[in-house]
Coordinates of C-alpha atoms in Angstrom, one line a residue:
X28 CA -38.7 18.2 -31.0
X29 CA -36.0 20.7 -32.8
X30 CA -34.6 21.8 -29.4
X31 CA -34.0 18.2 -28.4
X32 CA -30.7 18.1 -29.5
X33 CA -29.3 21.2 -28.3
X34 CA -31.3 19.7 -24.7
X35 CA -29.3 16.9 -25.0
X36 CA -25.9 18.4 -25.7
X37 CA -26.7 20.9 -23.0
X38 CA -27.1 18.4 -20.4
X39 CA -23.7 16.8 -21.6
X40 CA -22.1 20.0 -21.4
X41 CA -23.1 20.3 -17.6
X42 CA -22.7 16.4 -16.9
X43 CA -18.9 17.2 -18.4
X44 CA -18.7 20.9 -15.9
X45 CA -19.8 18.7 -13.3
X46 CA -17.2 15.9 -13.2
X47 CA -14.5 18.8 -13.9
X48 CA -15.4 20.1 -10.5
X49 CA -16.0 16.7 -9.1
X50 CA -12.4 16.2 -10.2
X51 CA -11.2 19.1 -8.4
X52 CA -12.6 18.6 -4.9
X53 CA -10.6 15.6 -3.1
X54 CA -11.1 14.6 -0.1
X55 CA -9.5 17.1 2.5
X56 CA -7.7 16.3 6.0
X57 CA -6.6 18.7 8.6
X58 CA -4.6 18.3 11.9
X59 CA -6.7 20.2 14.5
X60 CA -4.4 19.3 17.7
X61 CA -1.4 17.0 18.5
X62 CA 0.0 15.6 21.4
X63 CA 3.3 16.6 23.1
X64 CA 3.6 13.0 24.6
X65 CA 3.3 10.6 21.7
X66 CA 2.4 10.7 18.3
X67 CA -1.5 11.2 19.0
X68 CA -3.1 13.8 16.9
X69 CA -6.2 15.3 16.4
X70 CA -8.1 15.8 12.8
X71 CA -10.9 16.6 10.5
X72 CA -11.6 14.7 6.7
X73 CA -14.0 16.3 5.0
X74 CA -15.9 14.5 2.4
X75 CA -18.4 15.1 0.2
X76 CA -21.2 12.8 2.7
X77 CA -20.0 14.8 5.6
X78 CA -17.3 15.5 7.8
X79 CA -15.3 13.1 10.1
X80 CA -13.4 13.7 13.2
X81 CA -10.7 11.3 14.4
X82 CA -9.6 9.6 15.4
X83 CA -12.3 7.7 15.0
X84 CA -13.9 4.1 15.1
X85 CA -15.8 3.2 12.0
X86 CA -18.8 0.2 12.7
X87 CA -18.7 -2.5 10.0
X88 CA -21.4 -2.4 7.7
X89 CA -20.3 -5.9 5.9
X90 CA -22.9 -6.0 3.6
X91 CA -24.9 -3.1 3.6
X92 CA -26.2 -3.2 7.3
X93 CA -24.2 -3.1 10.8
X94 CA -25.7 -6.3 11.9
X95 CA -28.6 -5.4 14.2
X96 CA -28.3 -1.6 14.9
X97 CA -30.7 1.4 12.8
X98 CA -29.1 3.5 10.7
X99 CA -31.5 6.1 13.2
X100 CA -29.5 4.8 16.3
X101 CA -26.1 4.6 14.8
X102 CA -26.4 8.6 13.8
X103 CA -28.9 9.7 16.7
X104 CA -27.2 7.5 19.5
X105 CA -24.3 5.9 19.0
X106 CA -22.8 9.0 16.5
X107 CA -21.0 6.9 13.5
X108 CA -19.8 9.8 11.4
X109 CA -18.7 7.1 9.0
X110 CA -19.1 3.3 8.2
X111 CA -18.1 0.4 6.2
X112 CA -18.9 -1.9 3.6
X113 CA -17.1 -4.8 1.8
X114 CA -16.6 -5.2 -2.0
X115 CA -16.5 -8.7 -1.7
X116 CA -19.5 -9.5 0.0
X117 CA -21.5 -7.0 -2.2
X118 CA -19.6 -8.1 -5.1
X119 CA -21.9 -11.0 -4.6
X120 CA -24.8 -10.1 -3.1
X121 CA -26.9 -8.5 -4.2
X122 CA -24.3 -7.9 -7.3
X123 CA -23.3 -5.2 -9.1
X124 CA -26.3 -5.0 -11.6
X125 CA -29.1 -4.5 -8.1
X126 CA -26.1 -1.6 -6.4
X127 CA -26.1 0.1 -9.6
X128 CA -29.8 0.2 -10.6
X129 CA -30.0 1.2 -7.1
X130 CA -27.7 4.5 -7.3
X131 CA -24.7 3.2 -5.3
X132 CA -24.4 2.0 -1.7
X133 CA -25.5 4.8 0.1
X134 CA -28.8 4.9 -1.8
X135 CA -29.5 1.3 -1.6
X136 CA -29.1 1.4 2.5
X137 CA -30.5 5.0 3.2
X138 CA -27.0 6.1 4.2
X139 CA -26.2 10.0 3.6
X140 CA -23.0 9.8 5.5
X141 CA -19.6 8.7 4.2
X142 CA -18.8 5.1 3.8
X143 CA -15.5 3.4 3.0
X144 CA -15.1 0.1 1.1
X145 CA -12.7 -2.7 1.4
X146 CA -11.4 -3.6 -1.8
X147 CA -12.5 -7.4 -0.3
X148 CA -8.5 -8.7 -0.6
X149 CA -8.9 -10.0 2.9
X150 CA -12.2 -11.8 2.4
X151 CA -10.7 -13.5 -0.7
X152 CA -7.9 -14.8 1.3
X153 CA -9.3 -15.3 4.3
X154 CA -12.8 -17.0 2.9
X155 CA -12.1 -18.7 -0.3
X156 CA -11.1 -22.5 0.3
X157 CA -9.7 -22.3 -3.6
X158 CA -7.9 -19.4 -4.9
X159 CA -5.0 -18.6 -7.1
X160 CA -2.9 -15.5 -7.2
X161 CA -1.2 -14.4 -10.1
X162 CA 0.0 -10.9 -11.6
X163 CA -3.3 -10.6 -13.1
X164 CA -5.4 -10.6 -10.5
X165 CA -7.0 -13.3 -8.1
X166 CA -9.3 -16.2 -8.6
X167 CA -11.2 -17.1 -6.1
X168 CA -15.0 -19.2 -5.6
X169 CA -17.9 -17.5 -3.9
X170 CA -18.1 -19.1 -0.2
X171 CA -21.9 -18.3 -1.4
X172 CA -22.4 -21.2 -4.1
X173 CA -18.9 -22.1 -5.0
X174 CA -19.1 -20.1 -8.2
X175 CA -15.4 -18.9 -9.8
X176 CA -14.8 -15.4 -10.2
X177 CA -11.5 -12.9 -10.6
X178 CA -10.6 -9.5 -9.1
X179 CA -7.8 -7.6 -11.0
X180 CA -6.9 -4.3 -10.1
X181 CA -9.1 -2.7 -12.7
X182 CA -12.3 -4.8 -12.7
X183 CA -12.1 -3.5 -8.7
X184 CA -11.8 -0.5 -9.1
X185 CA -14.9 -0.8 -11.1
X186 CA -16.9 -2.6 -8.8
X187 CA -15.8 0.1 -6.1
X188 CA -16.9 2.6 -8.3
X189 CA -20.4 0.9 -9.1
X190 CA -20.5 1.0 -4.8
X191 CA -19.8 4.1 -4.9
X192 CA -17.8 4.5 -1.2
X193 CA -16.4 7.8 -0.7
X194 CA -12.8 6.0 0.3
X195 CA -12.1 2.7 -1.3
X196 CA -9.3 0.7 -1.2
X197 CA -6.5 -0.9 -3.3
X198 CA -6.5 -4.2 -4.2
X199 CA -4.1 -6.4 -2.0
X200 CA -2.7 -9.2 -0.9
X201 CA -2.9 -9.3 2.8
X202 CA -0.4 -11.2 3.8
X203 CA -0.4 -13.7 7.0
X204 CA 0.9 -12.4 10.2
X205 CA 3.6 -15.7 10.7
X206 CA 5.0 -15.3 6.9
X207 CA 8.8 -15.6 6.5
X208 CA 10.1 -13.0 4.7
X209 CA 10.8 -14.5 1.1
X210 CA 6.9 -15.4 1.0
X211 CA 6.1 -11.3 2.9
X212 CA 8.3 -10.1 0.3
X213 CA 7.3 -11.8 -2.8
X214 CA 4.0 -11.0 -1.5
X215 CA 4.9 -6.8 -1.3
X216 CA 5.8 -7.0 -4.9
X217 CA 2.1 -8.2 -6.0
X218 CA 0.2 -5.5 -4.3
X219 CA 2.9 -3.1 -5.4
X220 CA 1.9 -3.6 -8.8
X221 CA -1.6 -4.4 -8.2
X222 CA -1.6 -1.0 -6.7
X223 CA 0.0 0.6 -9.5
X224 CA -2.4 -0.5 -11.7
X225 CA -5.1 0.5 -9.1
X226 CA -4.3 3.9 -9.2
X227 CA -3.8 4.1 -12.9
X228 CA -7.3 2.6 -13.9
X229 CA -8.7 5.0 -10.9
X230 CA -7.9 7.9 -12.1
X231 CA -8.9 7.2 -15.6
X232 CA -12.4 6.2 -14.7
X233 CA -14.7 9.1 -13.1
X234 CA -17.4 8.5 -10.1
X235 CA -20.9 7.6 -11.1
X236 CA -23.5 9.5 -9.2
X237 CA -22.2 13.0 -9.2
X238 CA -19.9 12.7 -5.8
X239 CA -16.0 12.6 -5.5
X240 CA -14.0 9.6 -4.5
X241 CA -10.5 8.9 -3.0
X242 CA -8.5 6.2 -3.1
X243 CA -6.4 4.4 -0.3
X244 CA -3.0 2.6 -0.8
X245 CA -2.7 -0.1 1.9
X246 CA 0.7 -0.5 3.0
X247 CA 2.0 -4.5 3.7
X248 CA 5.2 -5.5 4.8
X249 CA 4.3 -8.0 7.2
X250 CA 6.2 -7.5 10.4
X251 CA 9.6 -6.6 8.7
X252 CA 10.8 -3.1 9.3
X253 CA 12.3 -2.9 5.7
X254 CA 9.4 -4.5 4.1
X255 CA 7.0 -1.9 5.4
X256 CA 9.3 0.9 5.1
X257 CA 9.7 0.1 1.1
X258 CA 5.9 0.0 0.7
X259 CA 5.5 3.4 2.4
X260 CA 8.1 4.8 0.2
X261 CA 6.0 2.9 -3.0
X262 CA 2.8 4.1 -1.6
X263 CA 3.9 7.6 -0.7
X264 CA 4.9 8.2 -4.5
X265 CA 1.1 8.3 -5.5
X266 CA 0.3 11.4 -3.6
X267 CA -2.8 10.1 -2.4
X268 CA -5.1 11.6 0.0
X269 CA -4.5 8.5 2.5
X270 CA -3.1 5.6 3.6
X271 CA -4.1 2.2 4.7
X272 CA -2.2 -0.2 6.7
X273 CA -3.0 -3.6 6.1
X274 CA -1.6 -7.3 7.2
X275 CA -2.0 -6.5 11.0
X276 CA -4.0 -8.1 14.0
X277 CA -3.7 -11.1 11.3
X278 CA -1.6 -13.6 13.5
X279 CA 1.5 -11.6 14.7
X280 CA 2.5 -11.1 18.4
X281 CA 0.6 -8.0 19.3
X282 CA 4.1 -5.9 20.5
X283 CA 4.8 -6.5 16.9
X284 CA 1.8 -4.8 15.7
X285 CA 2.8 -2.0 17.6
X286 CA 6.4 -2.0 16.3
X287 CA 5.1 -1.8 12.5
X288 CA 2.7 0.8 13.9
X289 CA 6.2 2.8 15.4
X290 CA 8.0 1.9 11.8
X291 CA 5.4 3.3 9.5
X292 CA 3.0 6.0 11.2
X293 CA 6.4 8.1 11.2
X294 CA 7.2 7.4 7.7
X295 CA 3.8 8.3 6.1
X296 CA 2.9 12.3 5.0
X297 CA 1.9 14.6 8.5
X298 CA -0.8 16.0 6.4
X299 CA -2.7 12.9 5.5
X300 CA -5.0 10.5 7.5
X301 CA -3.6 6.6 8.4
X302 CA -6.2 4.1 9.0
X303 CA -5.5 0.9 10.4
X304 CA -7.7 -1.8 9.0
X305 CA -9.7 -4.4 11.2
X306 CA -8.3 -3.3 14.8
X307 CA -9.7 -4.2 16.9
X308 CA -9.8 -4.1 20.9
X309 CA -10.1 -1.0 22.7
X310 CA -6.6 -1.5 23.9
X311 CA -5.6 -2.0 20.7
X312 CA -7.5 1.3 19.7
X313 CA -6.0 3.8 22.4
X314 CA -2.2 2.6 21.3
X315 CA -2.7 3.1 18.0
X316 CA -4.0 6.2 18.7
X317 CA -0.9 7.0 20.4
X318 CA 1.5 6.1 17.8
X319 CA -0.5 7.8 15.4
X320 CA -3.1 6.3 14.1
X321 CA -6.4 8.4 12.7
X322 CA -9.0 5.4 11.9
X323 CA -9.8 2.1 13.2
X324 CA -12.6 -0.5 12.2
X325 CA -13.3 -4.0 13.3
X326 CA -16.4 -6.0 13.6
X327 CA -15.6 -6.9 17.2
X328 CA -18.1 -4.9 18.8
X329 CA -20.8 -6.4 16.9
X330 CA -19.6 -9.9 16.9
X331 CA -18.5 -9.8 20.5
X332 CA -21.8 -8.2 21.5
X333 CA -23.7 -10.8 19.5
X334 CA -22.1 -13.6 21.8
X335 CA -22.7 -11.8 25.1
X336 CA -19.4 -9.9 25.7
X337 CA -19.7 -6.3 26.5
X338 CA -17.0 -3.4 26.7
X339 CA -17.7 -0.9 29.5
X340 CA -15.9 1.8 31.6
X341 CA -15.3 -0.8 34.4
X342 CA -14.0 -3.8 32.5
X343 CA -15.0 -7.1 30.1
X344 CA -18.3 -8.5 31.4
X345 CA -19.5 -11.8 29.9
X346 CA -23.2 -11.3 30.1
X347 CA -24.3 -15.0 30.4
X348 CA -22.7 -15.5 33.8
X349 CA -24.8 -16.1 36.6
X350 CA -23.3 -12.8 38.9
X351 CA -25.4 -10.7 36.5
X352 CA -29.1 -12.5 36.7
X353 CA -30.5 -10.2 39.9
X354 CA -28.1 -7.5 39.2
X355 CA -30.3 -4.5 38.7
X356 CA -27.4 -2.0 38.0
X357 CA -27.6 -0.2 34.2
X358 CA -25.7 -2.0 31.5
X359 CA -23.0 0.6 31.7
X360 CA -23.4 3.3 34.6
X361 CA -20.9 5.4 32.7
X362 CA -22.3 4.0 29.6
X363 CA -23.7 7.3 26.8
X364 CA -26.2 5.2 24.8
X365 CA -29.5 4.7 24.9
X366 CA -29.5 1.2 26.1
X367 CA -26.8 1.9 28.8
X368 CA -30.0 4.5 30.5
X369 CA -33.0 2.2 29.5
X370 CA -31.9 -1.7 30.5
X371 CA -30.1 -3.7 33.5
X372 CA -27.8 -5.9 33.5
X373 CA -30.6 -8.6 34.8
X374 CA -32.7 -7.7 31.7
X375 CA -30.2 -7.9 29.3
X376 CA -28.5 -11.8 30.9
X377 CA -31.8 -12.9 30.5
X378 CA -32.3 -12.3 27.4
X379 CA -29.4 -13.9 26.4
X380 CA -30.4 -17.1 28.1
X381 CA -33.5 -17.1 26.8
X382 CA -31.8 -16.6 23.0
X383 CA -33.7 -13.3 22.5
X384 CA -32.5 -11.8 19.2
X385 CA -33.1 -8.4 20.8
X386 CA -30.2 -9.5 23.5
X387 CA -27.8 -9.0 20.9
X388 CA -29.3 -5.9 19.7
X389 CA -28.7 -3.9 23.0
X390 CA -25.0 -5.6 23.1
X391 CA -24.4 -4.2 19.6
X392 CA -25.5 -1.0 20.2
X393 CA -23.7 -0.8 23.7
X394 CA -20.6 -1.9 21.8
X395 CA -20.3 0.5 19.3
X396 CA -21.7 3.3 21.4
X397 CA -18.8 2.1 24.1
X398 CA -16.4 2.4 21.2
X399 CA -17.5 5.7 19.6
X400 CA -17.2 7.5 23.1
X401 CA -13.5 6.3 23.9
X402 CA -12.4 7.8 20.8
X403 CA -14.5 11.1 21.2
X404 CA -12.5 11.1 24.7
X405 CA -9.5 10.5 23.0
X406 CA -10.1 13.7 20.5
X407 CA -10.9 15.7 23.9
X408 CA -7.6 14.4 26.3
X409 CA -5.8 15.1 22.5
X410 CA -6.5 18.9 22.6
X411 CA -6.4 18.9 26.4
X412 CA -2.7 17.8 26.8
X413 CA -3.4 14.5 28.7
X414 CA -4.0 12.7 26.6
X415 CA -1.0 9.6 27.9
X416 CA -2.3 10.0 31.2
X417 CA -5.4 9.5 30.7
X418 CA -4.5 6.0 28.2
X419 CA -2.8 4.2 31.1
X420 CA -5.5 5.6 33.3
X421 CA -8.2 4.2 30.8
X422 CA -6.6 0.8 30.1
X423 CA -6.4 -0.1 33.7
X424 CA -10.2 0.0 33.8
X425 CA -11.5 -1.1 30.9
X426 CA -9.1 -4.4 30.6
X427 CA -10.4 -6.0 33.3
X428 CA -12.0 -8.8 33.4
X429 CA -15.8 -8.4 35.6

């Protein structure tokens, strides 16, 4: 019992050595290849779960699972190097007390590769019937039970820490897509100074289970050149180790996304990665890529799978229509997963029409496997020089409707 204390002090001593070093290691990006034809570029973050090449796709783990697909598959088959979850959604279920108790996020869903949170700004304004902004923070009642609750900037941070996502995100207000610019600009100036206090209370809190973590601005603007270009320059001054852009694919003619795309990928550091929340299509993927994008997410692939509509190297296919009931032909000739070699097109319309749950399994798994091999062909035409070509070449196939 005498040694006790100098135990004790002992393991604070190395508790406090650990966090120094923890405090030192950031996450790390590095350009591997560009292209001499647009603004696509090659890269690798390194984190402390692992390493991620991009560009790259990142399946939506909303609240601690990607609806329908093993964590086994989604490493083994489909390749996820990285996935997501949502504060808000975890926020309330299972709560902060279970995520915690359970050692953070990827402990709770047997997940050893990174993750990235939301910082659930969307879901709040997207899902909550009753809410109220203010320079505090946001009120808003669970879509659960109707029960009130508040994010500031601080409280989370917090609750991102408790989650414990290797890249989590600012707090923000994402602005609609048709918002006239007093109401994009007034907006601006709240997550401005939502994310100032973000990235104080950030960096005076440390990570809780003995890993680094990084924090994301997101940069909003709406679809106003100045707007945007003021929040990268806001953004930018927080030497972060990357950047978010938010308030797209919300409503806004899609040639607009890609002129906010033009606007800020130029305007944001060389030497950091941009990701590009909740986008979306593939098209949508391979220009963003193009202009300069590094990371996409979106639960379209899931969701869209779910209700029978598959991506493939040939075009759209809706997998309910009657052309596909005696059509014996894989899933995806060109298709890399394990479900494009194993089932037909036959086997998987009739499970849909008989309202198999395993129907929208195989779509799921198709869907992100579909998605996770167009951007590992991106990386490739990246470093191979073709990488335009082979984007118009790619588009004409895949958007088409079967």
């Amino acid at each position: 019992m005498l040694y006790l204390p100098n135990a004790f002090a002992y393991i604070v001593s190395l508790q406090g050595l650990l966090y120094a070093v923890i405090k030192k290691i950031k996450m790390k990006f590095t350009r591997t290849a560009s292209d001499q034809y647009s603004s696509a570029r090659c890269g690798l973050i390194v984190t402390d779960h692992g390493e991620i090449e991009t560009p790259i796709f990142m399946p939506v783990g909303t609240v601690g699972s990607v609806k329908g697909v093993y964590h086994r598959d989604l490493k083994e088959d489909i390749g996820a190097e990285i996935i997501l979850g949502n504060t808000y959604h975890l926020y309330l279920r299972p709560g902060l007390e279970v995520l915690k108790a359970a050692g953070g996020l990827h402990r709770f869903e047997s997940w050893d590769r990174p993750i990235l949170t939301d910082s659930g700004g969307f879901q709040v304004f997207s899902l909550s019937p009753i809410r109220k902004l203010t320079p505090e923070g946001c009120v808003f009642r669970s879509h659960i039970d109707g029960s009130k609750h508040m994010f500031t900037p601080e409280n989370n941070m917090d609750t991102q820490r408790i989650i414990g996502a290797d890249i989590v995100m600012a707090l923000d207000e994402c602005c609609p897509g048709d918002a006239d610019y007093k109401y994009a600009e007034k907006s601006l100036k709240l997550t401005q100074s939502w994310l100032e206090r973000c990235v104080r209370h950030f960096d005076e809190t440390e990570p809780l289970y003995g890993y680094s973590q990084t924090l994301f601005p997101i940069i909003q603007g709406c679809v106003y050149r100045d707007l945007r270009l003021r929040a990268v320059e806001h953004a930018v001054s927080f030497d972060r180790e990357g950047y978010a852009i938010g308030g797209l694919a919300v409503g806004e003619p899609v040639e607009k996304m890609y002129e906010m795309l033009e606007v800020v990928c130029p305007a944001l550091p060389q030497d950091r990665p941009r990701y590009l929340m909740g986008v979306g299509t593939p098209e949508n993927i391979l220009e963003g890529i193009a202009r300069g994008v590094d990371m996409f997410d979106c639960v379209m692939p899931t969701r869209n799978g779910r209700n029978g509509m598959l991506f493939t190297w040939d075009g759209i296919i809706n997998m309910r229509n009657r052309k596909w009931a005696d059509d014996f032909s894989p899933i995806d000739p060109e298709g890399t997963s394990f479900v494009d070699r194993t089932y037909t097109k036959a086997y998987l319309r009739h499970l849909f029409v008989a309202g198999e749950i395993f129907a929208g399994q195989i779509a799921s798994e198709h869907n992100l496997a579909f998605y996770l091999e167009l951007v590992r062909q991106a990386r490739q035409h990246i470093k191979a020089g073709d990488f335009m070509k082979w984007k118009d070449d790619t588009l004409k196939r895949i958007t088409k409707r079967l």
